[in-house]
PDB file of C-alpha atoms in Angstrom:
ATOM      1  CA  GLU A   1     131.440 115.386 104.690  1.00  0.00           C
ATOM      2  CA  ALA A   2     130.646 115.918 108.352  1.00  0.00           C
ATOM      3  CA  TYR A   3     128.127 113.989 110.365  1.00  0.00           C
ATOM      4  CA  CYS A   4     126.366 114.979 113.543  1.00  0.00           C
ATOM      5  CA  SER A   5     128.246 113.735 116.560  1.00  0.00           C
ATOM      6  CA  TYR A   6     125.366 112.234 118.510  1.00  0.00           C
ATOM      7  CA  GLU A   7     125.150 108.633 119.643  1.00  0.00           C
ATOM      8  CA  VAL A   8     125.928 106.307 116.755  1.00  0.00           C
ATOM      9  CA  GLY A   9     122.984 104.184 115.697  1.00  0.00           C
ATOM     10  CA  SER A  10     120.353 106.492 117.139  1.00  0.00           C
ATOM     11  CA  ALA A  11     117.765 108.318 115.104  1.00  0.00           C
ATOM     12  CA  ALA A  12     119.416 111.546 116.202  1.00  0.00           C
ATOM     13  CA  CYS A  13     122.616 110.798 114.284  1.00  0.00           C
ATOM     14  CA  ALA A  14     122.186 112.415 110.896  1.00  0.00           C
ATOM     15  CA  TYR A  15     124.110 114.095 108.126  1.00  0.00           C
ATOM     16  CA  CYS A  16     124.213 117.832 108.626  1.00  0.00           C
ATOM     17  CA  ALA A  17     123.544 119.748 105.424  1.00  0.00           C
ATOM     18  CA  ASP A  18     125.924 122.580 106.262  1.00  0.00           C
ATOM     19  CA  GLY A  19     128.652 120.228 107.392  1.00  0.00           C
ATOM     20  CA  GLU A  20     128.262 121.267 111.032  1.00  0.00           C
ATOM     21  CA  PRO A  21     126.602 119.244 113.751  1.00  0.00           C
ATOM     22  CA  THR A  22     123.176 120.502 114.721  1.00  0.00           C
ATOM     23  CA  ALA A  23     122.638 121.869 118.214  1.00  0.00           C
ATOM     24  CA  GLU A  24     119.710 119.540 118.843  1.00  0.00           C
ATOM     25  CA  PRO A  25     119.187 115.917 117.797  1.00  0.00           C
ATOM     26  CA  THR A  26     117.266 115.472 114.571  1.00  0.00           C
ATOM     27  CA  PRO A  27     113.874 113.747 115.119  1.00  0.00           C
ATOM     28  CA  GLU A  28     113.072 110.462 113.408  1.00  0.00           C
ATOM     29  CA  PRO A  29     110.977 110.885 110.272  1.00  0.00           C
ATOM     30  CA  THR A  30     107.277 110.289 110.785  1.00  0.00           C
ATOM     31  CA  PRO A  31     106.222 107.125 108.962  1.00  0.00           C
ATOM     32  CA  GLU A  32     103.631 107.502 106.241  1.00  0.00           C
ATOM     33  CA  PRO A  33     100.196 106.534 107.545  1.00  0.00           C
ATOM     34  CA  THR A  34      98.775 103.348 106.141  1.00  0.00           C
ATOM     35  CA  SER A  35      95.316 103.522 104.672  1.00  0.00           C
ATOM     36  CA  CYS A  36      92.793 100.939 105.674  1.00  0.00           C
ATOM     37  CA  THR A  37      89.192 101.921 105.205  1.00  0.00           C
ATOM     38  CA  ASP A  38      85.947 100.179 104.470  1.00  0.00           C
ATOM     39  CA  SER A  39      84.640 100.632 100.945  1.00  0.00           C
ATOM     40  CA  ILE A  40      81.620 102.837 100.353  1.00  0.00           C
ATOM     41  CA  LEU A  41      80.921 100.954  97.114  1.00  0.00           C
ATOM     42  CA  TRP A  42      80.356  97.443  98.474  1.00  0.00           C
ATOM     43  CA  GLY A  43      76.852  96.122  99.093  1.00  0.00           C
ATOM     44  CA  TYR A  44      75.670  92.587  99.792  1.00  0.00           C
ATOM     45  CA  LYS A  45      74.129  91.302  96.560  1.00  0.00           C
ATOM     46  CA  GLY A  46      74.569  94.827  95.172  1.00  0.00           C
ATOM     47  CA  LYS A  47      72.203  96.422  97.703  1.00  0.00           C
ATOM     48  CA  SER A  48      73.490  99.778  98.964  1.00  0.00           C
ATOM     49  CA  SER A  49      71.549  99.365 102.233  1.00  0.00           C
ATOM     50  CA  LYS A  50      73.608  96.253 103.036  1.00  0.00           C
ATOM     51  CA  ASP A  51      77.028  97.938 103.168  1.00  0.00           C
ATOM     52  CA  CYS A  52      79.986  97.631 105.542  1.00  0.00           C
ATOM     53  CA  ASP A  53      77.917  99.186 108.346  1.00  0.00           C
ATOM     54  CA  TRP A  54      75.443  96.338 107.851  1.00  0.00           C
ATOM     55  CA  VAL A  55      78.328  93.834 107.985  1.00  0.00           C
ATOM     56  CA  ALA A  56      79.543  95.455 111.230  1.00  0.00           C
ATOM     57  CA  LYS A  57      76.313  94.528 113.003  1.00  0.00           C
ATOM     58  CA  LYS A  58      77.094  90.781 112.610  1.00  0.00           C
ATOM     59  CA  PRO A  59      80.678  90.454 111.317  1.00  0.00           C
ATOM     60  CA  ALA A  60      80.992  86.784 112.283  1.00  0.00           C
ATOM     61  CA  LYS A  61      78.169  85.939 109.867  1.00  0.00           C
ATOM     62  CA  ARG A  62      78.585  88.654 107.253  1.00  0.00           C
ATOM     63  CA  CYS A  63      82.323  89.061 106.560  1.00  0.00           C
ATOM     64  CA  ALA A  64      82.226  86.012 104.280  1.00  0.00           C
ATOM     65  CA  LYS A  65      79.354  87.442 102.195  1.00  0.00           C
ATOM     66  CA  ASP A  66      79.984  88.721  98.674  1.00  0.00           C
ATOM     67  CA  ASP A  67      78.423  91.444  96.594  1.00  0.00           C
ATOM     68  CA  GLY A  68      77.227  89.101  93.862  1.00  0.00           C
ATOM     69  CA  ASP A  69      80.371  89.643  91.785  1.00  0.00           C
ATOM     70  CA  ASP A  70      82.766  87.683  94.051  1.00  0.00           C
ATOM     71  CA  TRP A  71      83.906  90.787  95.991  1.00  0.00           C
ATOM     72  CA  LEU A  72      83.888  89.542  99.577  1.00  0.00           C
ATOM     73  CA  ALA A  73      83.141  91.764 102.543  1.00  0.00           C
ATOM     74  CA  LEU A  74      86.473  90.492 103.943  1.00  0.00           C
ATOM     75  CA  SER A  75      88.210  92.490 101.214  1.00  0.00           C
ATOM     76  CA  ALA A  76      85.767  95.371 100.874  1.00  0.00           C
ATOM     77  CA  CYS A  77      85.291  95.986 104.615  1.00  0.00           C
ATOM     78  CA  PRO A  78      88.777  95.376 106.082  1.00  0.00           C
ATOM     79  CA  VAL A  79      88.271  97.584 109.154  1.00  0.00           C
ATOM     80  CA  THR A  80      84.982  95.891 110.012  1.00  0.00           C
ATOM     81  CA  CYS A  81      86.293  92.375 109.315  1.00  0.00           C
ATOM     82  CA  GLY A  82      89.763  92.812 110.819  1.00  0.00           C
ATOM     83  CA  THR A  83      91.633  92.145 107.581  1.00  0.00           C
ATOM     84  CA  CYS A  84      93.639  95.375 107.273  1.00  0.00           C
ATOM     85  CA  GLY A  85      97.090  94.604 105.927  1.00  0.00           C
ATOM     86  CA  CYS A  86      96.176  91.050 104.995  1.00  0.00           C
ATOM     87  CA  SER A  87      96.429  90.085 101.354  1.00  0.00           C
ATOM     88  CA  ASP A  88      97.369  87.174  99.162  1.00  0.00           C
ATOM     89  CA  SER A  89     100.751  86.993  97.455  1.00  0.00           C
ATOM     90  CA  THR A  90     100.928  88.024  93.848  1.00  0.00           C
ATOM     91  CA  GLU A  91     101.402  85.513  91.035  1.00  0.00           C
ATOM     92  CA  GLU A  92     105.066  86.486  90.770  1.00  0.00           C
ATOM     93  CA  THR A  93     105.815  85.632  94.410  1.00  0.00           C
ATOM     94  CA  TRP A  94     103.982  82.354  95.000  1.00  0.00           C
ATOM     95  CA  LEU A  95     103.187  79.560  92.552  1.00  0.00           C
ATOM     96  CA  TYR A  96     102.048  76.042  93.425  1.00  0.00           C
ATOM     97  CA  LYS A  97     105.052  73.828  92.635  1.00  0.00           C
ATOM     98  CA  GLY A  98     106.447  76.756  90.598  1.00  0.00           C
ATOM     99  CA  LYS A  99     103.856  76.229  87.862  1.00  0.00           C
ATOM    100  CA  SER A 100     102.639  79.201  85.854  1.00  0.00           C
ATOM    101  CA  GLY A 101      98.966  79.945  86.462  1.00  0.00           C
ATOM    102  CA  LYS A 102      98.944  78.137  89.818  1.00  0.00           C
ATOM    103  CA  SER A 103      98.818  81.220  92.069  1.00  0.00           C
ATOM    104  CA  CYS A 104      96.408  82.133  94.866  1.00  0.00           C
ATOM    105  CA  ASP A 105      93.658  82.430  92.240  1.00  0.00           C
ATOM    106  CA  HIS A 106      94.144  78.712  91.563  1.00  0.00           C
ATOM    107  CA  VAL A 107      94.051  77.942  95.295  1.00  0.00           C
ATOM    108  CA  ALA A 108      90.770  79.889  95.572  1.00  0.00           C
ATOM    109  CA  LYS A 109      89.059  77.390  93.269  1.00  0.00           C
ATOM    110  CA  LYS A 110      89.315  74.700  95.960  1.00  0.00           C
ATOM    111  CA  PRO A 111      90.903  76.060  99.161  1.00  0.00           C
ATOM    112  CA  SER A 112      90.189  72.938 101.210  1.00  0.00           C
ATOM    113  CA  LYS A 113      92.331  70.966  98.763  1.00  0.00           C
ATOM    114  CA  TYR A 114      95.113  73.464  98.008  1.00  0.00           C
ATOM    115  CA  CYS A 115      95.734  75.571 101.143  1.00  0.00           C
ATOM    116  CA  ASP A 116      98.207  73.018 102.510  1.00  0.00           C
ATOM    117  CA  SER A 117     100.066  72.827  99.165  1.00  0.00           C
ATOM    118  CA  GLU A 118     103.634  74.143  98.930  1.00  0.00           C
ATOM    119  CA  ASP A 119     105.570  76.127  96.382  1.00  0.00           C
ATOM    120  CA  ASP A 120     109.166  75.320  95.377  1.00  0.00           C
ATOM    121  CA  ASP A 121     110.669  76.818  98.553  1.00  0.00           C
ATOM    122  CA  GLY A 122     108.264  75.072 100.946  1.00  0.00           C
ATOM    123  CA  THR A 123     105.914  78.013 101.594  1.00  0.00           C
ATOM    124  CA  THR A 124     102.359  76.750 101.959  1.00  0.00           C
ATOM    125  CA  ALA A 125      99.406  78.336 100.194  1.00  0.00           C
ATOM    126  CA  GLY A 126      97.955  79.050 103.640  1.00  0.00           C
ATOM    127  CA  GLU A 127     100.963  81.278 104.364  1.00  0.00           C
ATOM    128  CA  ALA A 128     101.124  82.888 100.919  1.00  0.00           C
ATOM    129  CA  CYS A 129      97.369  83.180 100.347  1.00  0.00           C
ATOM    130  CA  PRO A 130      96.011  84.028 103.812  1.00  0.00           C
ATOM    131  CA  MET A 131      92.888  85.788 102.537  1.00  0.00           C
ATOM    132  CA  THR A 132      91.974  82.873 100.254  1.00  0.00           C
ATOM    133  CA  CYS A 133      92.728  80.240 102.896  1.00  0.00           C
ATOM    134  CA  GLY A 134      90.835  81.895 105.752  1.00  0.00           C
ATOM    135  CA  ASN A 135      93.812  83.074 107.767  1.00  0.00           C
ATOM    136  CA  CYS A 136      92.897  86.777 108.015  1.00  0.00           C
ATOM    137  CA  GLY A 137      90.759  88.492 110.594  1.00  0.00           C
ATOM    138  CA  CYS A 138      87.688  86.637 111.699  1.00  0.00           C
ATOM    139  CA  GLN A 139      87.512  83.765 109.218  1.00  0.00           C
ATOM    140  CA  ASP A 140      86.957  80.083 109.677  1.00  0.00           C
ATOM    141  CA  SER A 141      89.751  77.870 108.396  1.00  0.00           C
ATOM    142  CA  LEU A 142      89.074  76.137 105.140  1.00  0.00           C
ATOM    143  CA  THR A 143      91.404  73.242 105.954  1.00  0.00           C
ATOM    144  CA  TRP A 144      90.775  72.429 109.641  1.00  0.00           C
ATOM    145  CA  LEU A 145      89.257  68.990 110.265  1.00  0.00           C
ATOM    146  CA  TYR A 146      88.430  67.451 113.639  1.00  0.00           C
ATOM    147  CA  LYS A 147      90.958  64.603 114.018  1.00  0.00           C
ATOM    148  CA  GLY A 148      91.598  64.973 110.259  1.00  0.00           C
ATOM    149  CA  LYS A 149      88.233  63.387 109.440  1.00  0.00           C
ATOM    150  CA  SER A 150      86.474  64.376 106.235  1.00  0.00           C
ATOM    151  CA  GLY A 151      83.249  66.300 106.870  1.00  0.00           C
ATOM    152  CA  LYS A 152      84.281  67.314 110.390  1.00  0.00           C
ATOM    153  CA  ASP A 153      85.209  70.889 109.425  1.00  0.00           C
ATOM    154  CA  CYS A 154      84.199  74.304 110.745  1.00  0.00           C
ATOM    155  CA  ASP A 155      80.653  73.863 109.424  1.00  0.00           C
ATOM    156  CA  TYR A 156      80.427  70.708 111.530  1.00  0.00           C
ATOM    157  CA  MET A 157      81.573  72.705 114.571  1.00  0.00           C
ATOM    158  CA  LYS A 158      78.579  75.063 114.213  1.00  0.00           C
ATOM    159  CA  LYS A 159      76.507  72.163 115.558  1.00  0.00           C
ATOM    160  CA  LYS A 160      79.035  71.358 118.286  1.00  0.00           C
ATOM    161  CA  THR A 161      79.867  74.797 119.713  1.00  0.00           C
ATOM    162  CA  ASN A 162      80.042  73.363 123.238  1.00  0.00           C
ATOM    163  CA  LYS A 163      83.026  71.258 122.054  1.00  0.00           C
ATOM    164  CA  CYS A 164      85.020  74.097 120.423  1.00  0.00           C
ATOM    165  CA  SER A 165      87.506  74.305 123.298  1.00  0.00           C
ATOM    166  CA  LYS A 166      88.020  70.531 123.313  1.00  0.00           C
ATOM    167  CA  TYR A 167      87.988  69.325 119.690  1.00  0.00           C
ATOM    168  CA  LYS A 168      91.364  69.470 117.908  1.00  0.00           C
ATOM    169  CA  ASP A 169      92.678  68.673 114.463  1.00  0.00           C
ATOM    170  CA  LYS A 170      95.465  66.129 113.926  1.00  0.00           C
ATOM    171  CA  ASP A 171      98.061  68.884 114.548  1.00  0.00           C
ATOM    172  CA  GLY A 172      96.524  69.858 117.900  1.00  0.00           C
ATOM    173  CA  THR A 173      94.841  73.110 116.811  1.00  0.00           C
ATOM    174  CA  LYS A 174      91.616  73.628 118.730  1.00  0.00           C
ATOM    175  CA  ALA A 175      88.379  74.301 116.872  1.00  0.00           C
ATOM    176  CA  LYS A 176      87.891  77.625 118.667  1.00  0.00           C
ATOM    177  CA  GLU A 177      91.195  78.869 117.163  1.00  0.00           C
ATOM    178  CA  ALA A 178      90.602  77.536 113.644  1.00  0.00           C
ATOM    179  CA  CYS A 179      86.844  78.132 113.483  1.00  0.00           C
ATOM    180  CA  PRO A 180      86.240  81.419 115.311  1.00  0.00           C
ATOM    181  CA  ILE A 181      83.022  82.178 113.433  1.00  0.00           C
ATOM    182  CA  ALA A 182      81.524  78.697 113.876  1.00  0.00           C
ATOM    183  CA  CYS A 183      82.500  78.739 117.542  1.00  0.00           C
ATOM    184  CA  GLY A 184      81.233  82.268 118.196  1.00  0.00           C
ATOM    185  CA  GLU A 185      84.667  83.638 119.098  1.00  0.00           C
ATOM    186  CA  CYS A 186      84.393  86.787 116.978  1.00  0.00           C
TER     187      CYS A 186
END
């Protein structure tokens, strides 16, 4: 077997089918395009007039809306809501404390309680379930609390938007980073 004699490690170095080096370097293969498009089927509360274009007019308020069957605009309108490529881990890859049935679906039942939970290897639900825990696109965190105080979450910050750059949680994360919708950042 003969290989092309171009610089080792470059994309141009390739096996030559006829056993002879090619006269010109071989180009790198073009990666397959990834598909990320807004759904044409989604409508707020099932209304076709309130589709992803409707969400796009006020994404900060509308990306968290669902169609009435728990299909969030965040999932249905990924281009509009900035969630392309963001998805929760599957049940096989992340389980709360390794327990069967304790996947991201379990976390979704009470994100404020479970998003900081860890699996057997120390991965938090917030890392493994970013869509569920509000870590994709323009979403408010479901676990952020001003100074760690109960009730002082992103909803609280809606009334204190002038403090978004100042207020921090116990880990030092500012409200404007954790609560972009409440703080009008997106």
